[in-house]
């Protein structure tokens, strides 16, 4: 990365402060993030819904499994945002081979359940590290930060589940008072109702997609900010930035 071009004020931060920085980055560049991420997620959701009549739980599973691949587009946008650059869909499309292509097996198999994937993803995507060089780089970055990175993953996993079930529960909360028992039965015995299991599966998939659309950018940004914070500690980026500003 070009330290002199960063639009962020760098300084050593705690992991929680770094996550706050990631959230601020999302808020500042919300337009770039969602105009690139939303079309991609919608396309994946539409394709996933083609399987809903075969197995009702499969669309949500497909979206869940492909999140690390979708996250690559978010990291691309965020890596430009730290330099103050806006990103449009055409920018993502022009870089699609670099951003969305390659590393499929590693991304979707043994690294899918990595407890710190948001923290280590920039090593492969932005630094282009491979093999033993990547392993050494990850070990260096993860030193004394495994707990914080795993805690980030755990926090967002629980938030994702809570918000998803909260959205589905809104159907019960907003139902007319006399109809709440039937809504409750629909949750647990969907085949006995007119909408059937298909309606329940569509509701669950729609709720989960909405949560991923909203929450995933914050998760990726928090991990990316923790990565940047670690680079600051290892490579004294904050000092370099101060010197460059002083002698510009």
PDB file of C-alpha atoms in Angstrom:
ATOM      1  CA  UNK A   1       0.000   0.000   0.000  1.00  0.00           C
ATOM      2  CA  UNK A   2       1.094   3.590  -0.618  1.00  0.00           C
ATOM      3  CA  UNK A   3       1.186   5.074   2.865  1.00  0.00           C
ATOM      4  CA  UNK A   4       1.476   8.589   1.477  1.00  0.00           C
ATOM      5  CA  UNK A   5      -1.836   8.220  -0.315  1.00  0.00           C
ATOM      6  CA  UNK A   6      -3.946   7.022   2.611  1.00  0.00           C
ATOM      7  CA  UNK A   7      -6.892   9.246   3.467  1.00  0.00           C
ATOM      8  CA  UNK A   8      -6.967   7.919   7.056  1.00  0.00           C
ATOM      9  CA  UNK A   9      -5.165   9.352  10.055  1.00  0.00           C
ATOM     10  CA  UNK A  10      -3.086   6.417  11.204  1.00  0.00           C
ATOM     11  CA  UNK A  11      -2.195   5.711  14.825  1.00  0.00           C
ATOM     12  CA  UNK A  12      -1.955   2.595  16.977  1.00  0.00           C
ATOM     13  CA  UNK A  13      -5.425   1.543  18.116  1.00  0.00           C
ATOM     14  CA  UNK A  14      -6.875  -1.216  20.230  1.00  0.00           C
ATOM     15  CA  UNK A  15      -8.761  -3.934  18.286  1.00  0.00           C
ATOM     16  CA  UNK A  16     -12.119  -2.492  19.348  1.00  0.00           C
ATOM     17  CA  UNK A  17     -11.085   0.994  18.205  1.00  0.00           C
ATOM     18  CA  UNK A  18      -9.959  -0.486  14.908  1.00  0.00           C
ATOM     19  CA  UNK A  19     -13.401  -2.064  14.471  1.00  0.00           C
ATOM     20  CA  UNK A  20     -14.958   1.350  15.114  1.00  0.00           C
ATOM     21  CA  UNK A  21     -12.719   2.754  12.396  1.00  0.00           C
ATOM     22  CA  UNK A  22     -14.013   0.084  10.034  1.00  0.00           C
ATOM     23  CA  UNK A  23     -17.615   1.019  10.827  1.00  0.00           C
ATOM     24  CA  UNK A  24     -16.810   4.691  10.186  1.00  0.00           C
ATOM     25  CA  UNK A  25     -15.250   3.719   6.860  1.00  0.00           C
ATOM     26  CA  UNK A  26     -18.459   1.954   5.838  1.00  0.00           C
ATOM     27  CA  UNK A  27     -20.588   4.946   6.798  1.00  0.00           C
ATOM     28  CA  UNK A  28     -18.333   7.343   4.897  1.00  0.00           C
ATOM     29  CA  UNK A  29     -18.342   5.240   1.719  1.00  0.00           C
ATOM     30  CA  UNK A  30     -21.775   3.630   1.942  1.00  0.00           C
ATOM     31  CA  UNK A  31     -22.726   4.564  -1.623  1.00  0.00           C
ATOM     32  CA  UNK A  32     -19.650   2.888  -3.126  1.00  0.00           C
ATOM     33  CA  UNK A  33     -20.041  -0.204  -0.955  1.00  0.00           C
ATOM     34  CA  UNK A  34     -23.680  -1.000  -1.555  1.00  0.00           C
ATOM     35  CA  UNK A  35     -23.824  -0.079  -5.222  1.00  0.00           C
ATOM     36  CA  UNK A  36     -21.099  -2.663  -5.840  1.00  0.00           C
ATOM     37  CA  UNK A  37     -22.124  -5.274  -3.294  1.00  0.00           C
ATOM     38  CA  UNK A  38     -25.920  -5.253  -3.653  1.00  0.00           C
ATOM     39  CA  UNK A  39     -26.085  -6.304  -7.356  1.00  0.00           C
ATOM     40  CA  UNK A  40     -23.674  -9.163  -6.701  1.00  0.00           C
ATOM     41  CA  UNK A  41     -25.601 -10.415  -3.677  1.00  0.00           C
ATOM     42  CA  UNK A  42     -28.936 -10.104  -5.482  1.00  0.00           C
ATOM     43  CA  UNK A  43     -27.595 -12.139  -8.425  1.00  0.00           C
ATOM     44  CA  UNK A  44     -26.360 -14.875  -6.073  1.00  0.00           C
ATOM     45  CA  UNK A  45     -29.695 -14.868  -4.216  1.00  0.00           C
ATOM     46  CA  UNK A  46     -31.715 -15.199  -7.418  1.00  0.00           C
ATOM     47  CA  UNK A  47     -29.617 -18.155  -8.527  1.00  0.00           C
ATOM     48  CA  UNK A  48     -29.829 -19.712  -5.068  1.00  0.00           C
ATOM     49  CA  UNK A  49     -33.626 -19.414  -5.066  1.00  0.00           C
ATOM     50  CA  UNK A  50     -33.741 -21.724  -8.076  1.00  0.00           C
ATOM     51  CA  UNK A  51     -33.094 -24.567  -5.626  1.00  0.00           C
ATOM     52  CA  UNK A  52     -35.813 -23.680  -3.131  1.00  0.00           C
ATOM     53  CA  UNK A  53     -38.367 -26.210  -4.364  1.00  0.00           C
ATOM     54  CA  UNK A  54     -35.812 -29.008  -4.158  1.00  0.00           C
ATOM     55  CA  UNK A  55     -34.543 -28.237  -0.665  1.00  0.00           C
ATOM     56  CA  UNK A  56     -36.063 -25.283   1.153  1.00  0.00           C
ATOM     57  CA  UNK A  57     -32.975 -24.711   3.293  1.00  0.00           C
ATOM     58  CA  UNK A  58     -30.538 -24.745   0.362  1.00  0.00           C
ATOM     59  CA  UNK A  59     -30.803 -21.090  -0.829  1.00  0.00           C
ATOM     60  CA  UNK A  60     -29.790 -19.708   2.561  1.00  0.00           C
ATOM     61  CA  UNK A  61     -26.966 -22.254   2.768  1.00  0.00           C
ATOM     62  CA  UNK A  62     -25.670 -21.224  -0.680  1.00  0.00           C
ATOM     63  CA  UNK A  63     -25.653 -17.548   0.308  1.00  0.00           C
ATOM     64  CA  UNK A  64     -23.935 -18.400   3.583  1.00  0.00           C
ATOM     65  CA  UNK A  65     -21.292 -20.522   1.874  1.00  0.00           C
ATOM     66  CA  UNK A  66     -20.509 -17.923  -0.792  1.00  0.00           C
ATOM     67  CA  UNK A  67     -20.049 -15.043   1.646  1.00  0.00           C
ATOM     68  CA  UNK A  68     -16.214 -15.245   1.589  1.00  0.00           C
ATOM     69  CA  UNK A  69     -16.325 -14.916  -2.193  1.00  0.00           C
ATOM     70  CA  UNK A  70     -18.773 -12.001  -1.965  1.00  0.00           C
ATOM     71  CA  UNK A  71     -16.515 -10.415   0.650  1.00  0.00           C
ATOM     72  CA  UNK A  72     -13.812 -10.030  -1.976  1.00  0.00           C
ATOM     73  CA  UNK A  73     -15.864  -7.324  -3.681  1.00  0.00           C
ATOM     74  CA  UNK A  74     -16.281  -5.503  -0.358  1.00  0.00           C
ATOM     75  CA  UNK A  75     -12.553  -5.599   0.352  1.00  0.00           C
ATOM     76  CA  UNK A  76     -11.879  -4.242  -3.125  1.00  0.00           C
ATOM     77  CA  UNK A  77     -14.143  -1.253  -2.467  1.00  0.00           C
ATOM     78  CA  UNK A  78     -12.714  -0.683   1.019  1.00  0.00           C
ATOM     79  CA  UNK A  79      -9.119  -0.871  -0.230  1.00  0.00           C
ATOM     80  CA  UNK A  80      -9.935   2.027  -2.558  1.00  0.00           C
ATOM     81  CA  UNK A  81     -11.921   3.881   0.085  1.00  0.00           C
ATOM     82  CA  UNK A  82      -8.881   4.231   2.371  1.00  0.00           C
ATOM     83  CA  UNK A  83      -7.324   6.325  -0.389  1.00  0.00           C
ATOM     84  CA  UNK A  84     -10.477   8.422  -0.671  1.00  0.00           C
ATOM     85  CA  UNK A  85     -11.505   6.851  -3.982  1.00  0.00           C
ATOM     86  CA  UNK A  86     -15.146   6.227  -4.859  1.00  0.00           C
ATOM     87  CA  UNK A  87     -15.960   2.909  -6.539  1.00  0.00           C
ATOM     88  CA  UNK A  88     -18.646   2.199  -9.114  1.00  0.00           C
ATOM     89  CA  UNK A  89     -19.929  -1.082 -10.464  1.00  0.00           C
ATOM     90  CA  UNK A  90     -17.903  -0.609 -13.654  1.00  0.00           C
ATOM     91  CA  UNK A  91     -14.695  -0.468 -11.568  1.00  0.00           C
ATOM     92  CA  UNK A  92     -15.544  -3.784  -9.951  1.00  0.00           C
ATOM     93  CA  UNK A  93     -16.498  -5.279 -13.298  1.00  0.00           C
ATOM     94  CA  UNK A  94     -13.236  -4.168 -14.912  1.00  0.00           C
ATOM     95  CA  UNK A  95     -11.279  -5.788 -12.060  1.00  0.00           C
ATOM     96  CA  UNK A  96     -13.517  -8.875 -11.866  1.00  0.00           C
ATOM     97  CA  UNK A  97     -10.792 -11.368 -12.768  1.00  0.00           C
ATOM     98  CA  UNK A  98      -8.474 -10.056 -10.076  1.00  0.00           C
ATOM     99  CA  UNK A  99     -11.185  -9.563  -7.449  1.00  0.00           C
ATOM    100  CA  UNK A 100     -13.668 -12.381  -8.064  1.00  0.00           C
ATOM    101  CA  UNK A 101     -11.615 -14.933  -9.928  1.00  0.00           C
ATOM    102  CA  UNK A 102      -9.172 -17.499  -8.608  1.00  0.00           C
ATOM    103  CA  UNK A 103      -8.689 -19.075  -5.187  1.00  0.00           C
ATOM    104  CA  UNK A 104     -12.138 -20.704  -5.342  1.00  0.00           C
ATOM    105  CA  UNK A 105     -11.218 -23.952  -3.618  1.00  0.00           C
ATOM    106  CA  UNK A 106      -9.273 -22.325  -0.813  1.00  0.00           C
ATOM    107  CA  UNK A 107     -11.866 -19.599  -0.313  1.00  0.00           C
ATOM    108  CA  UNK A 108     -14.870 -21.909  -0.192  1.00  0.00           C
ATOM    109  CA  UNK A 109     -13.392 -25.048   1.404  1.00  0.00           C
ATOM    110  CA  UNK A 110     -10.734 -25.100   4.115  1.00  0.00           C
ATOM    111  CA  UNK A 111     -10.674 -21.325   4.652  1.00  0.00           C
ATOM    112  CA  UNK A 112     -14.458 -21.030   4.730  1.00  0.00           C
ATOM    113  CA  UNK A 113     -14.678 -21.569   8.469  1.00  0.00           C
ATOM    114  CA  UNK A 114     -11.526 -19.728   9.435  1.00  0.00           C
ATOM    115  CA  UNK A 115     -12.288 -17.919  12.722  1.00  0.00           C
ATOM    116  CA  UNK A 116     -10.277 -14.894  11.568  1.00  0.00           C
ATOM    117  CA  UNK A 117     -10.874 -14.770   7.819  1.00  0.00           C
ATOM    118  CA  UNK A 118     -11.829 -11.058   7.758  1.00  0.00           C
ATOM    119  CA  UNK A 119      -8.518 -10.228   9.415  1.00  0.00           C
ATOM    120  CA  UNK A 120      -6.323 -12.362   7.139  1.00  0.00           C
ATOM    121  CA  UNK A 121      -8.165 -11.933   3.830  1.00  0.00           C
ATOM    122  CA  UNK A 122      -6.163  -8.823   2.822  1.00  0.00           C
ATOM    123  CA  UNK A 123      -2.932 -10.846   2.975  1.00  0.00           C
ATOM    124  CA  UNK A 124      -4.023 -12.921   0.009  1.00  0.00           C
ATOM    125  CA  UNK A 125      -6.185 -10.439  -1.874  1.00  0.00           C
ATOM    126  CA  UNK A 126      -4.243  -7.197  -1.422  1.00  0.00           C
ATOM    127  CA  UNK A 127      -0.700  -8.397  -0.764  1.00  0.00           C
ATOM    128  CA  UNK A 128      -0.999 -11.325  -3.224  1.00  0.00           C
ATOM    129  CA  UNK A 129       0.859 -13.600  -0.813  1.00  0.00           C
ATOM    130  CA  UNK A 130       0.828 -17.314  -1.590  1.00  0.00           C
ATOM    131  CA  UNK A 131       2.135 -20.528  -0.091  1.00  0.00           C
ATOM    132  CA  UNK A 132       4.764 -20.343   2.632  1.00  0.00           C
ATOM    133  CA  UNK A 133       5.055 -16.562   2.260  1.00  0.00           C
ATOM    134  CA  UNK A 134       1.383 -16.236   3.084  1.00  0.00           C
ATOM    135  CA  UNK A 135       1.653 -18.542   6.091  1.00  0.00           C
ATOM    136  CA  UNK A 136       4.585 -16.596   7.493  1.00  0.00           C
ATOM    137  CA  UNK A 137       2.782 -13.304   6.918  1.00  0.00           C
ATOM    138  CA  UNK A 138      -0.386 -14.548   8.607  1.00  0.00           C
ATOM    139  CA  UNK A 139       1.578 -15.833  11.606  1.00  0.00           C
ATOM    140  CA  UNK A 140       3.230 -12.450  11.970  1.00  0.00           C
ATOM    141  CA  UNK A 141      -0.057 -10.567  11.755  1.00  0.00           C
ATOM    142  CA  UNK A 142      -1.875 -12.957  14.052  1.00  0.00           C
ATOM    143  CA  UNK A 143       0.707 -12.808  16.851  1.00  0.00           C
ATOM    144  CA  UNK A 144      -1.241 -11.921  20.034  1.00  0.00           C
ATOM    145  CA  UNK A 145      -4.280 -11.000  17.911  1.00  0.00           C
ATOM    146  CA  UNK A 146      -5.940 -14.366  17.407  1.00  0.00           C
ATOM    147  CA  UNK A 147      -8.374 -13.788  20.237  1.00  0.00           C
ATOM    148  CA  UNK A 148      -9.473 -10.392  18.925  1.00  0.00           C
ATOM    149  CA  UNK A 149      -9.901 -11.727  15.378  1.00  0.00           C
ATOM    150  CA  UNK A 150     -11.869 -14.752  16.573  1.00  0.00           C
ATOM    151  CA  UNK A 151     -13.952 -12.495  18.816  1.00  0.00           C
ATOM    152  CA  UNK A 152     -14.852 -10.354  15.810  1.00  0.00           C
ATOM    153  CA  UNK A 153     -16.056 -13.429  13.930  1.00  0.00           C
ATOM    154  CA  UNK A 154     -18.045 -14.658  16.941  1.00  0.00           C
ATOM    155  CA  UNK A 155     -19.704 -11.288  17.530  1.00  0.00           C
ATOM    156  CA  UNK A 156     -20.879 -10.930  13.936  1.00  0.00           C
ATOM    157  CA  UNK A 157     -22.030 -14.555  13.766  1.00  0.00           C
ATOM    158  CA  UNK A 158     -24.282 -14.010  16.767  1.00  0.00           C
ATOM    159  CA  UNK A 159     -25.473 -10.640  15.460  1.00  0.00           C
ATOM    160  CA  UNK A 160     -26.334 -12.186  12.099  1.00  0.00           C
ATOM    161  CA  UNK A 161     -28.385 -14.959  13.712  1.00  0.00           C
ATOM    162  CA  UNK A 162     -30.153 -12.620  16.138  1.00  0.00           C
ATOM    163  CA  UNK A 163     -31.138 -10.085  13.482  1.00  0.00           C
ATOM    164  CA  UNK A 164     -32.282 -12.797  11.060  1.00  0.00           C
ATOM    165  CA  UNK A 165     -34.611 -14.394  13.592  1.00  0.00           C
ATOM    166  CA  UNK A 166     -35.681 -10.943  14.732  1.00  0.00           C
ATOM    167  CA  UNK A 167     -36.799 -10.076  11.202  1.00  0.00           C
ATOM    168  CA  UNK A 168     -38.761 -13.304  10.916  1.00  0.00           C
ATOM    169  CA  UNK A 169     -40.325 -12.653  14.338  1.00  0.00           C
ATOM    170  CA  UNK A 170     -41.678  -9.333  13.030  1.00  0.00           C
ATOM    171  CA  UNK A 171     -44.265 -11.369  11.140  1.00  0.00           C
ATOM    172  CA  UNK A 172     -45.616 -12.517  14.516  1.00  0.00           C
ATOM    173  CA  UNK A 173     -45.310  -9.119  16.201  1.00  0.00           C
ATOM    174  CA  UNK A 174     -47.159  -7.252  13.445  1.00  0.00           C
ATOM    175  CA  UNK A 175     -49.853  -9.895  12.930  1.00  0.00           C
ATOM    176  CA  UNK A 176     -53.361  -8.957  14.090  1.00  0.00           C
ATOM    177  CA  UNK A 177     -53.853 -10.037  17.687  1.00  0.00           C
ATOM    178  CA  UNK A 178     -56.346 -12.712  16.795  1.00  0.00           C
ATOM    179  CA  UNK A 179     -54.042 -14.190  14.147  1.00  0.00           C
ATOM    180  CA  UNK A 180     -50.867 -14.569  16.200  1.00  0.00           C
ATOM    181  CA  UNK A 181     -51.569 -18.173  17.117  1.00  0.00           C
ATOM    182  CA  UNK A 182     -51.911 -19.106  13.450  1.00  0.00           C
ATOM    183  CA  UNK A 183     -48.651 -17.310  12.672  1.00  0.00           C
ATOM    184  CA  UNK A 184     -47.021 -19.252  15.483  1.00  0.00           C
ATOM    185  CA  UNK A 185     -48.339 -22.497  14.004  1.00  0.00           C
ATOM    186  CA  UNK A 186     -47.045 -21.427  10.592  1.00  0.00           C
ATOM    187  CA  UNK A 187     -43.548 -21.102  12.059  1.00  0.00           C
ATOM    188  CA  UNK A 188     -43.525 -24.632  13.426  1.00  0.00           C
ATOM    189  CA  UNK A 189     -46.033 -26.415  11.149  1.00  0.00           C
ATOM    190  CA  UNK A 190     -45.742 -24.624   7.785  1.00  0.00           C
ATOM    191  CA  UNK A 191     -47.092 -27.549   5.767  1.00  0.00           C
ATOM    192  CA  UNK A 192     -50.472 -27.186   7.471  1.00  0.00           C
ATOM    193  CA  UNK A 193     -51.007 -23.638   6.116  1.00  0.00           C
ATOM    194  CA  UNK A 194     -51.923 -22.243   2.736  1.00  0.00           C
ATOM    195  CA  UNK A 195     -48.512 -20.707   2.073  1.00  0.00           C
ATOM    196  CA  UNK A 196     -46.881 -23.971   3.144  1.00  0.00           C
ATOM    197  CA  UNK A 197     -43.192 -24.640   3.528  1.00  0.00           C
ATOM    198  CA  UNK A 198     -42.398 -22.642   0.398  1.00  0.00           C
ATOM    199  CA  UNK A 199     -43.638 -19.436   2.013  1.00  0.00           C
ATOM    200  CA  UNK A 200     -41.658 -20.080   5.181  1.00  0.00           C
ATOM    201  CA  UNK A 201     -38.499 -20.860   3.225  1.00  0.00           C
ATOM    202  CA  UNK A 202     -38.909 -17.727   1.120  1.00  0.00           C
ATOM    203  CA  UNK A 203     -39.376 -15.641   4.260  1.00  0.00           C
ATOM    204  CA  UNK A 204     -36.268 -17.102   5.892  1.00  0.00           C
ATOM    205  CA  UNK A 205     -34.174 -16.649   2.744  1.00  0.00           C
ATOM    206  CA  UNK A 206     -35.362 -13.059   2.297  1.00  0.00           C
ATOM    207  CA  UNK A 207     -34.622 -12.252   5.945  1.00  0.00           C
ATOM    208  CA  UNK A 208     -31.168 -13.803   5.786  1.00  0.00           C
ATOM    209  CA  UNK A 209     -30.326 -12.020   2.525  1.00  0.00           C
ATOM    210  CA  UNK A 210     -31.366  -8.677   4.011  1.00  0.00           C
ATOM    211  CA  UNK A 211     -29.178  -9.265   7.051  1.00  0.00           C
ATOM    212  CA  UNK A 212     -26.160 -10.247   4.942  1.00  0.00           C
ATOM    213  CA  UNK A 213     -26.693  -7.184   2.743  1.00  0.00           C
ATOM    214  CA  UNK A 214     -26.673  -4.901   5.767  1.00  0.00           C
ATOM    215  CA  UNK A 215     -24.188  -6.574   8.119  1.00  0.00           C
ATOM    216  CA  UNK A 216     -21.483  -8.096   5.941  1.00  0.00           C
ATOM    217  CA  UNK A 217     -19.875  -4.770   4.878  1.00  0.00           C
ATOM    218  CA  UNK A 218     -19.365  -3.898   8.544  1.00  0.00           C
ATOM    219  CA  UNK A 219     -17.812  -7.299   9.235  1.00  0.00           C
ATOM    220  CA  UNK A 220     -15.353  -7.049   6.342  1.00  0.00           C
ATOM    221  CA  UNK A 221     -14.531  -3.427   7.180  1.00  0.00           C
ATOM    222  CA  UNK A 222     -13.876  -4.278  10.831  1.00  0.00           C
ATOM    223  CA  UNK A 223     -11.463  -7.046   9.854  1.00  0.00           C
ATOM    224  CA  UNK A 224      -9.770  -4.804   7.280  1.00  0.00           C
ATOM    225  CA  UNK A 225      -9.344  -2.021   9.852  1.00  0.00           C
ATOM    226  CA  UNK A 226      -7.806  -4.502  12.293  1.00  0.00           C
ATOM    227  CA  UNK A 227      -5.419  -5.550   9.515  1.00  0.00           C
ATOM    228  CA  UNK A 228      -4.455  -1.918   8.846  1.00  0.00           C
ATOM    229  CA  UNK A 229      -3.973  -1.349  12.560  1.00  0.00           C
ATOM    230  CA  UNK A 230      -1.642  -4.321  12.722  1.00  0.00           C
ATOM    231  CA  UNK A 231       0.352  -2.956   9.783  1.00  0.00           C
ATOM    232  CA  UNK A 232       0.659   0.342  11.654  1.00  0.00           C
ATOM    233  CA  UNK A 233       2.134  -1.479  14.664  1.00  0.00           C
ATOM    234  CA  UNK A 234       4.499  -3.630  12.603  1.00  0.00           C
ATOM    235  CA  UNK A 235       5.692  -1.088  10.060  1.00  0.00           C
ATOM    236  CA  UNK A 236       5.268   2.257  11.884  1.00  0.00           C
ATOM    237  CA  UNK A 237       2.948   3.627   9.235  1.00  0.00           C
ATOM    238  CA  UNK A 238       1.784   6.354  11.616  1.00  0.00           C
ATOM    239  CA  UNK A 239       5.311   7.714  12.007  1.00  0.00           C
ATOM    240  CA  UNK A 240       5.952   7.557   8.275  1.00  0.00           C
ATOM    241  CA  UNK A 241       2.685   9.378   7.629  1.00  0.00           C
ATOM    242  CA  UNK A 242       3.590  12.126  10.120  1.00  0.00           C
ATOM    243  CA  UNK A 243       7.017  12.630   8.542  1.00  0.00           C
ATOM    244  CA  UNK A 244       5.593  12.761   5.055  1.00  0.00           C
ATOM    245  CA  UNK A 245       3.037  15.341   6.192  1.00  0.00           C
ATOM    246  CA  UNK A 246       5.665  17.403   7.997  1.00  0.00           C
ATOM    247  CA  UNK A 247       8.051  17.534   5.058  1.00  0.00           C
ATOM    248  CA  UNK A 248       5.521  17.653   2.234  1.00  0.00           C
TER     249      UNK A 248
END
